[in-house]
Amino acid sequence: MAPQEFTRRLTTVIARVDEIMQQEIRPLVAVDIIEQLHRQFAILSGGRGKDGAPIITFPEFVGFKHIPDEDFLNVMTYLTSVPSVEAASIGFVIVIDRRRDKWSSVKASLTRIAVAFPGNLQLIFILRPSCFIQRTFTDIGIKYYRDEFKMKVPIVMLNSVSDLHHYIDKSQLTEDLGGTLEYHHSQWINHRTAIENFALALKSTAQMLQTFGACLAATELPRSMSSSEDLLMSHTRQQGKLQDELKLLGKQGATLLSCIQEQATKSPTSKLSLNEAENVATMERLLVQLNETEKAFSQFWSEHHLKLNQCLQLQHFEHNFCEVKFALDNVLAEQAEFTDIGDSATRVEQLLKEYKKLEGKGQESLEKAQLLAVIGDQLIQSHHYAVDSIRPQCAELRHLCDDFINENKKKHDILEKSLELHRQLDKVSQWCEEGIYLLASQAVDKCQSREGVDIALTDIETFLGTAKEYQLPSPNEFYNQYELMLTLDVKAKAHKVLQKLGDVQEIFHKRQMSLMKLAARQTRPVQPVAPRPEFSPKWVSPKICQPSTLAPHQKTSVERYVETDLNSVEKEDETKFEVKNEEILESSHDGENPEPEQLDSSKNLSPSRRIIRDLLETEETYIKEIKNIIDGYIIPMDFIWLKHLIPDVLRNNKEFLFGNIRELYEFHNRTFLKELEKCTENPELLARCFLKRKEDLQMYFKYHKNLPRARAIWQECQDCTYFGVCQRQLGHSLPLFKYLRGPSQRLMKYQMLLKGLLDFESPEDLEMDPGDLEGGLAKNGPERTKDSAFSDDLQQALAMMEDLIKSCELAVDLAAVTGCPDDIRKLGKLLMHGSFNVWTVHKDRYKMKDLIRFKPSQRQIYLFEQGIVFCKIRMEPSDQGLSPHYSFKKSMKLMTLAIRQLGRGSNRKFEIANQNGLEKYILQAASKEIRDCWFSEISKLLLEQQNNIRDVYEDEENGRQISPKSVGALPVGRQL
């Protein structure tokens, strides 16, 4: 409903209320003349004449002539306006009762009626005074003053009420006029007052609704969601108040109507008087107008509320549209940047995981966009006023969703195809490696007999039959199938793998031909010559093999060996043949002395560059050693042909044997080595490099924590054939576990190199020529400043490395301690540890009797920053003889302890006790120096904790001195 229509309908209601209450003719209401009405000098009893004319009665009233003219006029105006317009148009019948009054009263009544009666008169009845003299005066006066009254209606003089009954029926007259009409003046006034108040309230409410509607129509729609929500809440509150008023007004009207009808409902025979019937009709008409007001307001508010809701819905929709569009645009941009298809199966699998994360990230935005498009469609179907704005946004959302889904499917298909490609290449490479191993494992001496040749041919045919299982493609088929995926790098890799496949197939063909020729010959047997025992074919893992290691038109040492082997078999006169040894990987444990030329070039370098070069060379060697362990020991465990050499204990615990050595390799090979190489020209960056990778180097703690368990597995499996085969394959002179100690030695190397750099206190010293450096050090070495940033970084890096070494030692030591609680690291950094003889003294708190163990216990003691740990030592047999093993016994926090030195004759002992003195421990070190060192370190820690506690108390007490009772338990300075 338009605001204009709402205003028009309410204006009509107001006009009809005025019409019902005849406010246009009579602006008076009963409340305004309530006192005059209560005087009852004139009443509208509700009676009707024979033609339906309303009867106004002037009952006997002493002092009628003293009533002010204004009061008389107001009462007459009000009474003549109460009947309906139709009844009032017939004319009023007036009955003047002056039976107990005088002629003067009759005259005054007629005079006032003639002058001030506002309605149409039909007939006037006058009951004469009952007194004879006054009656005579009345008759004479009427005749004499008739013309003076100027009455145009008949005046009927009546002697008694019985005469009146001839003109008006008794049922239309009140009891004081001899009739049967019930009339209660006070009740009539109450009903009229209530009806008029109700009509006034209805009119006022309609006017308020008009004002409210005009205000709502003039309000502009806000542009922000918060403003729209506030406006909607404000309007809703106002509407609720007005609606409550309408409901209350309706209840009041219904109550008033039931009160008016109450007399008729008391008994079935009762009927409403004409007065009451008119009041009922008036109320019913007013209630109709109230209902019309409610309908108009409800329709107007529904449309206005819908408009505000649609405004808020539109703002929510546009806000969500912007957010979702921004999120989808970002996801599509990330999809567009995701162009890598991988260069290996592992890399593609990683890319698939990364893309799955990206897809999951975009899935939420996709679902939001699809839901928002559905919401937009619902708004369109509900005939939203902004359909033209919503429809294109929904279309754009669906377009973005389709782009995301299509691009997502496209990327998935490409990566899946790439994964299939690299897995196919890996299968081909694995098949080639297994074939090379098979050829290399066929001993020459076993091929001297016909049976040996048949077995070798059968093995070759069986292996060639496995090509179907691997689904080895031809080069043409391969290129046709994956032509779209072949980037330059992948194409080069595929070319090398397929070239290697062709080479291996050619070698198998040559071996078959040679063996068949050998089987066909029945001449003298060939002298068997076994290959060198040191030689063993180099293998590559089937899982992570790199086909690029086998370049086209080149032959590996195995291929050269195989060809030499075949040639030697074919030449019957040759009894020996030459084979090339496998390249042996060098390690720092078996390092060679540098050449003289290298030594000379090293002397020409500055000290910093010599240290950096040494660091880089040893870093590369270290990485190479770890790579050899991974390729030579870990990866071959997955080779099918070696599984029978691996015991179950080793197979089930290989993760514990090697720990996180792969993680160490990835960190050093991909990250740390590259950062160290940047320090070649800028030595001052070296310390920062170590400090930057402080968190990454914590992986060494994890490695060392696992080392004791690895040692136990190694001791149990070190004699297995698999380790011997791997060691010979790698050409290592030392067993595996010696190389597993490489990470520990590497940390010591870092510490040594950092100490070497710290001897040169600044970058300028590091860059001096060797000759100048020697002079500069001799002259200014002790005096040079150590406050420079470079020196500070070096000291921090060295301290960090020393802490890491100590934590690794702690990890090894604590890993060997059985029963050690998990929260042992809460005691802080491990500072010292060693073996002591320990006496335990217990003091009974009641008997105060000391019980001391005179025989000491051997204990391994660890000193942490915040506590001491006691461990029991037991010697157990091992391959190296008896070795110590530790089990956790007790831990104590330093803040609960006190310490003191013992008297003369106990220069290797000191005492530790609880502050309550109930439990003491006497510790005997191996020497006085060790005792002094431990005592000094523990005292220092206790003093630091005492100072920390004092500071805390001072802060809490706002400077108030701590009482001796609260501080007396502090350990340092206390005499036991």
mmCIF file with all atom_site columns, N, CA, C and O in Angstrom, residues 789-810:
data_model
loop_
_atom_site.group_PDB
_atom_site.id
_atom_site.type_symbol
_atom_site.label_atom_id
_atom_site.label_alt_id
_atom_site.label_comp_id
_atom_site.label_asym_id
_atom_site.label_entity_id
_atom_site.label_seq_id
_atom_site.pdbx_PDB_ins_code
_atom_site.Cartn_x
_atom_site.Cartn_y
_atom_site.Cartn_z
_atom_site.occupancy
_atom_site.B_iso_or_equiv
_atom_site.pdbx_formal_charge
_atom_site.auth_seq_id
_atom_site.auth_comp_id
_atom_site.auth_asym_id
_atom_site.auth_atom_id
_atom_site.pdbx_PDB_model_num
ATOM 1  N N  . ALA A 1 789 ? 79.705 -6.043  16.188 1.00 0.00 ? 789 ALA A N  1
ATOM 2  C CA . ALA A 1 789 ? 78.547 -6.888  15.887 1.00 0.00 ? 789 ALA A CA 1
ATOM 3  C C  . ALA A 1 789 ? 78.981 -8.244  15.371 1.00 0.00 ? 789 ALA A C  1
ATOM 4  O O  . ALA A 1 789 ? 78.375 -9.267  15.678 1.00 0.00 ? 789 ALA A O  1
ATOM 5  N N  . PHE A 1 790 ? 80.074 -8.245  14.588 1.00 0.00 ? 790 PHE A N  1
ATOM 6  C CA . PHE A 1 790 ? 80.546 -9.514  14.036 1.00 0.00 ? 790 PHE A CA 1
ATOM 7  C C  . PHE A 1 790 ? 80.994 -10.455 15.139 1.00 0.00 ? 790 PHE A C  1
ATOM 8  O O  . PHE A 1 790 ? 80.651 -11.637 15.159 1.00 0.00 ? 790 PHE A O  1
ATOM 9  N N  . SER A 1 791 ? 81.770 -9.904  16.080 1.00 0.00 ? 791 SER A N  1
ATOM 10 C CA . SER A 1 791 ? 82.244 -10.731 17.181 1.00 0.00 ? 791 SER A CA 1
ATOM 11 C C  . SER A 1 791 ? 81.079 -11.220 18.032 1.00 0.00 ? 791 SER A C  1
ATOM 12 O O  . SER A 1 791 ? 81.059 -12.369 18.470 1.00 0.00 ? 791 SER A O  1
ATOM 13 N N  . ASP A 1 792 ? 80.087 -10.346 18.242 1.00 0.00 ? 792 ASP A N  1
ATOM 14 C CA . ASP A 1 792 ? 78.911 -10.761 19.024 1.00 0.00 ? 792 ASP A CA 1
ATOM 15 C C  . ASP A 1 792 ? 78.173 -11.897 18.337 1.00 0.00 ? 792 ASP A C  1
ATOM 16 O O  . ASP A 1 792 ? 77.754 -12.861 18.978 1.00 0.00 ? 792 ASP A O  1
ATOM 17 N N  . ASP A 1 793 ? 78.004 -11.778 16.990 1.00 0.00 ? 793 ASP A N  1
ATOM 18 C CA . ASP A 1 793 ? 77.316 -12.850 16.263 1.00 0.00 ? 793 ASP A CA 1
ATOM 19 C C  . ASP A 1 793 ? 78.086 -14.164 16.369 1.00 0.00 ? 793 ASP A C  1
ATOM 20 O O  . ASP A 1 793 ? 77.488 -15.235 16.545 1.00 0.00 ? 793 ASP A O  1
ATOM 21 N N  . LEU A 1 794 ? 79.411 -14.079 16.238 1.00 0.00 ? 794 LEU A N  1
ATOM 22 C CA . LEU A 1 794 ? 80.210 -15.303 16.341 1.00 0.00 ? 794 LEU A CA 1
ATOM 23 C C  . LEU A 1 794 ? 80.077 -15.932 17.726 1.00 0.00 ? 794 LEU A C  1
ATOM 24 O O  . LEU A 1 794 ? 79.940 -17.152 17.852 1.00 0.00 ? 794 LEU A O  1
ATOM 25 N N  . GLN A 1 795 ? 80.137 -15.093 18.755 1.00 0.00 ? 795 GLN A N  1
ATOM 26 C CA . GLN A 1 795 ? 80.013 -15.630 20.104 1.00 0.00 ? 795 GLN A CA 1
ATOM 27 C C  . GLN A 1 795 ? 78.637 -16.255 20.331 1.00 0.00 ? 795 GLN A C  1
ATOM 28 O O  . GLN A 1 795 ? 78.523 -17.304 20.955 1.00 0.00 ? 795 GLN A O  1
ATOM 29 N N  . GLN A 1 796 ? 77.601 -15.592 19.818 1.00 0.00 ? 796 GLN A N  1
ATOM 30 C CA . GLN A 1 796 ? 76.257 -16.171 19.948 1.00 0.00 ? 796 GLN A CA 1
ATOM 31 C C  . GLN A 1 796 ? 76.149 -17.486 19.191 1.00 0.00 ? 796 GLN A C  1
ATOM 32 O O  . GLN A 1 796 ? 75.548 -18.445 19.680 1.00 0.00 ? 796 GLN A O  1
ATOM 33 N N  . ALA A 1 797 ? 76.709 -17.531 17.992 1.00 0.00 ? 797 ALA A N  1
ATOM 34 C CA . ALA A 1 797 ? 76.646 -18.772 17.211 1.00 0.00 ? 797 ALA A CA 1
ATOM 35 C C  . ALA A 1 797 ? 77.415 -19.880 17.896 1.00 0.00 ? 797 ALA A C  1
ATOM 36 O O  . ALA A 1 797 ? 76.958 -21.038 17.936 1.00 0.00 ? 797 ALA A O  1
ATOM 37 N N  . LEU A 1 798 ? 78.592 -19.547 18.439 1.00 0.00 ? 798 LEU A N  1
ATOM 38 C CA . LEU A 1 798 ? 79.379 -20.559 19.145 1.00 0.00 ? 798 LEU A CA 1
ATOM 39 C C  . LEU A 1 798 ? 78.639 -21.040 20.387 1.00 0.00 ? 798 LEU A C  1
ATOM 40 O O  . LEU A 1 798 ? 78.596 -22.250 20.666 1.00 0.00 ? 798 LEU A O  1
ATOM 41 N N  . ALA A 1 799 ? 78.052 -20.100 21.143 1.00 0.00 ? 799 ALA A N  1
ATOM 42 C CA . ALA A 1 799 ? 77.288 -20.494 22.326 1.00 0.00 ? 799 ALA A CA 1
ATOM 43 C C  . ALA A 1 799 ? 76.101 -21.370 21.937 1.00 0.00 ? 799 ALA A C  1
ATOM 44 O O  . ALA A 1 799 ? 75.790 -22.349 22.623 1.00 0.00 ? 799 ALA A O  1
ATOM 45 N N  . MET A 1 800 ? 75.439 -21.010 20.839 1.00 0.00 ? 800 MET A N  1
ATOM 46 C CA . MET A 1 800 ? 74.322 -21.817 20.375 1.00 0.00 ? 800 MET A CA 1
ATOM 47 C C  . MET A 1 800 ? 74.776 -23.221 20.017 1.00 0.00 ? 800 MET A C  1
ATOM 48 O O  . MET A 1 800 ? 74.116 -24.214 20.348 1.00 0.00 ? 800 MET A O  1
ATOM 49 N N  . MET A 1 801 ? 75.916 -23.331 19.334 1.00 0.00 ? 801 MET A N  1
ATOM 50 C CA . MET A 1 801 ? 76.411 -24.649 18.928 1.00 0.00 ? 801 MET A CA 1
ATOM 51 C C  . MET A 1 801 ? 76.832 -25.464 20.143 1.00 0.00 ? 801 MET A C  1
ATOM 52 O O  . MET A 1 801 ? 76.578 -26.679 20.215 1.00 0.00 ? 801 MET A O  1
ATOM 53 N N  . GLU A 1 802 ? 77.460 -24.818 21.119 1.00 0.00 ? 802 GLU A N  1
ATOM 54 C CA . GLU A 1 802 ? 77.861 -25.545 22.331 1.00 0.00 ? 802 GLU A CA 1
ATOM 55 C C  . GLU A 1 802 ? 76.624 -26.028 23.090 1.00 0.00 ? 802 GLU A C  1
ATOM 56 O O  . GLU A 1 802 ? 76.611 -27.147 23.617 1.00 0.00 ? 802 GLU A O  1
ATOM 57 N N  . ASP A 1 803 ? 75.605 -25.180 23.159 1.00 0.00 ? 803 ASP A N  1
ATOM 58 C CA . ASP A 1 803 ? 74.364 -25.618 23.812 1.00 0.00 ? 803 ASP A CA 1
ATOM 59 C C  . ASP A 1 803 ? 73.740 -26.794 23.064 1.00 0.00 ? 803 ASP A C  1
ATOM 60 O O  . ASP A 1 803 ? 73.214 -27.724 23.687 1.00 0.00 ? 803 ASP A O  1
ATOM 61 N N  . LEU A 1 804 ? 73.775 -26.747 21.738 1.00 0.00 ? 804 LEU A N  1
ATOM 62 C CA . LEU A 1 804 ? 73.210 -27.843 20.952 1.00 0.00 ? 804 LEU A CA 1
ATOM 63 C C  . LEU A 1 804 ? 73.973 -29.134 21.203 1.00 0.00 ? 804 LEU A C  1
ATOM 64 O O  . LEU A 1 804 ? 73.385 -30.211 21.340 1.00 0.00 ? 804 LEU A O  1
ATOM 65 N N  . ILE A 1 805 ? 75.308 -29.033 21.275 1.00 0.00 ? 805 ILE A N  1
ATOM 66 C CA . ILE A 1 805 ? 76.119 -30.239 21.532 1.00 0.00 ? 805 ILE A CA 1
ATOM 67 C C  . ILE A 1 805 ? 75.788 -30.810 22.905 1.00 0.00 ? 805 ILE A C  1
ATOM 68 O O  . ILE A 1 805 ? 75.640 -32.026 23.074 1.00 0.00 ? 805 ILE A O  1
ATOM 69 N N  . LYS A 1 806 ? 75.652 -29.909 23.889 1.00 0.00 ? 806 LYS A N  1
ATOM 70 C CA . LYS A 1 806 ? 75.320 -30.391 25.232 1.00 0.00 ? 806 LYS A CA 1
ATOM 71 C C  . LYS A 1 806 ? 73.938 -31.033 25.259 1.00 0.00 ? 806 LYS A C  1
ATOM 72 O O  . LYS A 1 806 ? 73.739 -32.062 25.896 1.00 0.00 ? 806 LYS A O  1
ATOM 73 N N  . SER A 1 807 ? 72.982 -30.417 24.564 1.00 0.00 ? 807 SER A N  1
ATOM 74 C CA . SER A 1 807 ? 71.643 -30.999 24.546 1.00 0.00 ? 807 SER A CA 1
ATOM 75 C C  . SER A 1 807 ? 71.641 -32.343 23.835 1.00 0.00 ? 807 SER A C  1
ATOM 76 O O  . SER A 1 807 ? 70.904 -33.250 24.223 1.00 0.00 ? 807 SER A O  1
ATOM 77 N N  . CYS A 1 808 ? 72.477 -32.485 22.799 1.00 0.00 ? 808 CYS A N  1
ATOM 78 C CA . CYS A 1 808 ? 72.575 -33.784 22.119 1.00 0.00 ? 808 CYS A CA 1
ATOM 79 C C  . CYS A 1 808 ? 73.204 -34.825 23.026 1.00 0.00 ? 808 CYS A C  1
ATOM 80 O O  . CYS A 1 808 ? 72.784 -35.993 23.042 1.00 0.00 ? 808 CYS A O  1
ATOM 81 N N  . GLU A 1 809 ? 74.240 -34.416 23.769 1.00 0.00 ? 809 GLU A N  1
ATOM 82 C CA . GLU A 1 809 ? 74.829 -35.349 24.734 1.00 0.00 ? 809 GLU A CA 1
ATOM 83 C C  . GLU A 1 809 ? 73.790 -35.743 25.782 1.00 0.00 ? 809 GLU A C  1
ATOM 84 O O  . GLU A 1 809 ? 73.707 -36.901 26.195 1.00 0.00 ? 809 GLU A O  1
ATOM 85 N N  . LEU A 1 810 ? 72.999 -34.733 26.205 1.00 0.00 ? 810 LEU A N  1
ATOM 86 C CA . LEU A 1 810 ? 71.936 -35.047 27.144 1.00 0.00 ? 810 LEU A CA 1
ATOM 87 C C  . LEU A 1 810 ? 70.944 -36.037 26.542 1.00 0.00 ? 810 LEU A C  1
ATOM 88 O O  . LEU A 1 810 ? 70.485 -36.967 27.206 1.00 0.00 ? 810 LEU A O  1
#
